Short mmCIF file of C-alpha atoms and ligand atoms in Angstrom, two decimals:
data_model
loop_
_atom_site.label_atom_id
_atom_site.label_comp_id
_atom_site.label_asym_id
_atom_site.label_seq_id
_atom_site.Cartn_x
_atom_site.Cartn_y
_atom_site.Cartn_z
CA UNK A 1 4.69 18.71 -10.79
CA UNK A 2 5.06 15.03 -10.16
CA UNK A 3 7.02 14.23 -6.96
CA UNK A 4 9.37 11.36 -6.80
CA UNK A 5 7.90 9.51 -3.78
CA UNK A 6 4.92 7.19 -3.10
CA UNK A 7 3.80 5.14 -0.22
CA UNK A 8 2.81 1.56 -0.15
CA UNK A 9 1.65 -1.19 2.25
CA UNK A 10 2.01 -4.83 1.48
CA UNK A 11 -1.27 -6.14 2.98
CA UNK A 12 -1.86 -9.01 5.46
CA UNK A 13 -3.19 -11.35 2.79
CA UNK A 14 0.08 -11.03 0.76
CA UNK A 15 2.27 -11.51 3.86
CA UNK A 16 0.15 -14.45 5.06
CA UNK A 17 0.41 -16.10 1.67
CA UNK A 18 4.16 -15.85 1.51
CA UNK A 19 4.38 -13.10 -1.31
CA UNK A 20 6.38 -10.52 0.56
CA UNK A 21 9.74 -11.30 -0.90
CA UNK A 22 8.44 -11.58 -4.48
CA UNK A 23 6.47 -8.27 -4.23
CA UNK A 24 9.40 -6.34 -2.84
CA UNK A 25 11.61 -7.88 -5.67
CA UNK A 26 9.02 -6.75 -8.31
CA UNK A 27 8.96 -3.28 -6.82
CA UNK A 28 12.78 -3.02 -6.92
CA UNK A 29 12.91 -4.52 -10.44
CA UNK A 30 10.48 -1.81 -11.60
CA UNK A 31 13.13 0.84 -10.60
CA UNK A 32 11.65 1.95 -7.15
CA UNK A 33 14.16 2.63 -4.41
CA UNK A 34 13.01 1.89 -0.83
CA UNK A 35 13.76 4.99 1.36
CA UNK A 36 11.75 3.75 4.43
CA UNK A 37 10.62 0.22 5.39
CA UNK A 38 8.71 -1.20 8.34
CA UNK A 39 7.32 -4.64 9.26
CA UNK A 40 4.46 -3.99 11.66
CA UNK A 41 0.84 -4.71 12.52
CA UNK A 42 -1.77 -2.03 12.61
CA UNK A 43 -4.19 -1.79 15.50
CA UNK A 44 -7.89 -1.48 14.59
CA UNK A 45 -7.74 2.18 15.68
CA UNK A 46 -4.71 2.94 13.56
CA UNK A 47 -6.18 1.08 10.44
CA UNK A 48 -9.40 3.09 10.90
CA UNK A 49 -7.44 6.21 11.00
CA UNK A 50 -5.43 5.42 7.96
CA UNK A 51 -8.60 4.70 5.95
CA UNK A 52 -10.73 7.44 7.59
CA UNK A 53 -11.56 8.80 4.12
CA UNK A 54 -13.59 5.62 3.51
CA UNK A 55 -15.58 5.93 6.77
CA UNK A 56 -19.25 5.32 6.09
CA UNK A 57 -18.67 3.22 2.93
CA UNK A 58 -20.11 -0.30 3.15
CA UNK A 59 -16.70 -1.99 3.09
CA UNK A 60 -15.06 0.12 5.77
CA UNK A 61 -15.53 -2.08 8.78
CA UNK A 62 -14.30 -5.09 6.82
CA UNK A 63 -11.34 -3.07 5.54
CA UNK A 64 -10.32 -2.02 9.01
CA UNK A 65 -10.72 -5.59 10.34
CA UNK A 66 -8.66 -6.95 7.43
CA UNK A 67 -5.89 -4.40 7.53
CA UNK A 68 -5.44 -5.04 11.28
CA UNK A 69 -5.56 -8.84 10.95
CA UNK A 70 -1.92 -9.55 10.67
CA UNK A 71 1.50 -7.98 9.87
CA UNK A 72 2.07 -5.64 6.95
CA UNK A 73 5.01 -4.08 5.42
CA UNK A 74 4.82 -0.24 4.92
CA UNK A 75 7.33 1.51 2.75
CA UNK A 76 8.13 4.89 1.10
CA UNK A 77 9.36 4.39 -2.42
CA UNK A 78 11.35 6.83 -4.68
CA UNK A 79 11.29 6.99 -8.41
CA UNK A 80 10.43 9.55 -11.14
CA UNK A 81 6.59 9.81 -11.42
CA UNK A 82 6.39 7.48 -8.42
CA UNK A 83 2.68 7.75 -7.66
CA UNK A 84 1.53 7.13 -11.30
CA UNK A 85 4.13 4.51 -12.06
CA UNK A 86 3.44 2.61 -8.88
CA UNK A 87 -0.23 2.44 -9.59
CA UNK A 88 0.51 1.06 -13.06
CA UNK A 89 2.79 -1.60 -11.38
CA UNK A 90 0.19 -2.72 -8.86
CA UNK A 91 -2.90 -2.69 -11.29
CA UNK A 92 -6.55 -1.91 -10.77
CA UNK A 93 -8.10 -2.08 -7.17
CA UNK A 94 -10.13 -5.08 -8.12
CA UNK A 95 -7.66 -7.81 -9.11
CA UNK A 96 -10.29 -9.13 -11.66
CA UNK A 97 -9.72 -5.95 -13.56
CA UNK A 98 -5.94 -5.65 -13.11
CA UNK A 99 -3.70 -5.99 -16.08
CA UNK A 100 -1.73 -9.11 -16.50
CA UNK A 101 1.63 -9.11 -14.76
CA UNK A 102 0.64 -6.45 -12.27
CA UNK A 103 1.10 -7.20 -8.53
CA UNK A 104 -2.58 -7.41 -7.89
CA UNK A 105 -3.24 -9.62 -10.87
CA UNK A 106 -0.54 -11.94 -9.56
CA UNK A 107 -1.09 -11.96 -5.80
CA UNK A 108 -4.58 -10.48 -4.95
CA UNK A 109 -7.64 -12.60 -4.37
CA UNK A 110 -10.43 -9.96 -4.07
CA UNK A 111 -11.17 -6.24 -4.11
CA UNK A 112 -10.98 -6.32 -0.31
CA UNK A 113 -7.95 -8.50 0.00
CA UNK A 114 -5.90 -6.92 -2.76
CA UNK A 115 -2.40 -7.55 -1.65
CA UNK A 116 -0.95 -3.96 -1.76
CA UNK A 117 -1.89 -0.40 -1.27
CA UNK A 118 -0.58 2.51 -3.35
CA UNK A 119 -1.13 6.25 -2.78
CA UNK A 120 -3.47 7.96 -5.23
CA UNK A 121 -1.90 11.35 -5.21
CA UNK A 122 1.35 13.16 -4.27
CA UNK A 123 -0.46 14.80 -1.39
CA UNK A 124 -1.71 11.51 0.02
CA UNK A 125 1.59 9.91 -0.52
CA UNK A 126 3.29 12.47 1.69
CA UNK A 127 0.50 12.23 4.39
CA UNK A 128 0.45 8.41 4.26
CA UNK A 129 4.32 8.20 4.61
CA UNK A 130 4.23 10.63 7.60
CA UNK A 131 1.51 8.51 9.19
CA UNK A 132 3.76 5.47 9.30
CA UNK A 133 7.36 6.97 9.56
CA UNK A 134 9.20 9.47 11.66
CA UNK A 135 11.71 11.67 9.84
CA UNK A 136 14.55 9.68 11.39
CA UNK A 137 13.15 6.53 9.67
CA UNK A 138 13.35 7.84 6.15
CA UNK A 139 16.69 7.54 4.37
CA UNK A 140 16.91 9.80 1.28
P1 CMP B 1 -6.53 0.54 -1.21
O1 CMP B 1 -5.85 0.95 -2.46
O2 CMP B 1 -5.74 0.04 -0.05
O3 CMP B 1 -7.50 1.67 -0.77
C1 CMP B 1 -8.78 1.53 -0.15
C2 CMP B 1 -9.20 0.10 -0.02
O4 CMP B 1 -10.53 -0.21 0.18
C3 CMP B 1 -8.85 -0.66 -1.30
O5 CMP B 1 -7.52 -0.74 -1.60
C4 CMP B 1 -9.57 -1.97 -1.15
O6 CMP B 1 -8.82 -2.92 -0.49
C5 CMP B 1 -10.71 -1.53 -0.28
N1 CMP B 1 -11.94 -1.42 -1.10
C6 CMP B 1 -12.24 -0.56 -2.08
N2 CMP B 1 -13.52 -0.89 -2.60
C7 CMP B 1 -13.88 -1.93 -1.94
C8 CMP B 1 -15.12 -2.71 -2.06
N3 CMP B 1 -16.02 -2.49 -2.93
N4 CMP B 1 -15.20 -3.78 -1.23
C9 CMP B 1 -14.19 -4.04 -0.25
N5 CMP B 1 -13.02 -3.30 -0.15
C10 CMP B 1 -12.91 -2.33 -1.02
#
């Protein structure tokens, strides 16, 4: 059964390039409700831990450096079929393959610096949300 929550990070490139407000507005306009929100910067250790599943891949070190290179916004979002619908909203991992109008097509510059993260399963959405937020920081 699809849960109604997903987890996202608006990545350092999007924040640096001034797209934070536009991306949050597009997320809201698509019907997602923000139930947790944090403006923060990951340490290299925390970024490495978050992306531990990719450890050993050729892009892992670059990913960890990039994700800790500046502030991000982390959020838990609520909507029916949140995981699948959010992945549609952000588009393919590689912005060159992302559908027109998607967040990555509009704001991402490369597969590494791709503006936004979206959980790929209900299980990961729950784990990733808990990684960033204490229970007292989530407002149902
Ligand atoms: P994200 O959805 O946050 O999940 C894993 C991230 O790894 C992905 O977005 C990309 O930013 C990054 N990534 C995946 N494949 C590559 C690649 N081939 N080269 C560089 N970064 C990648």
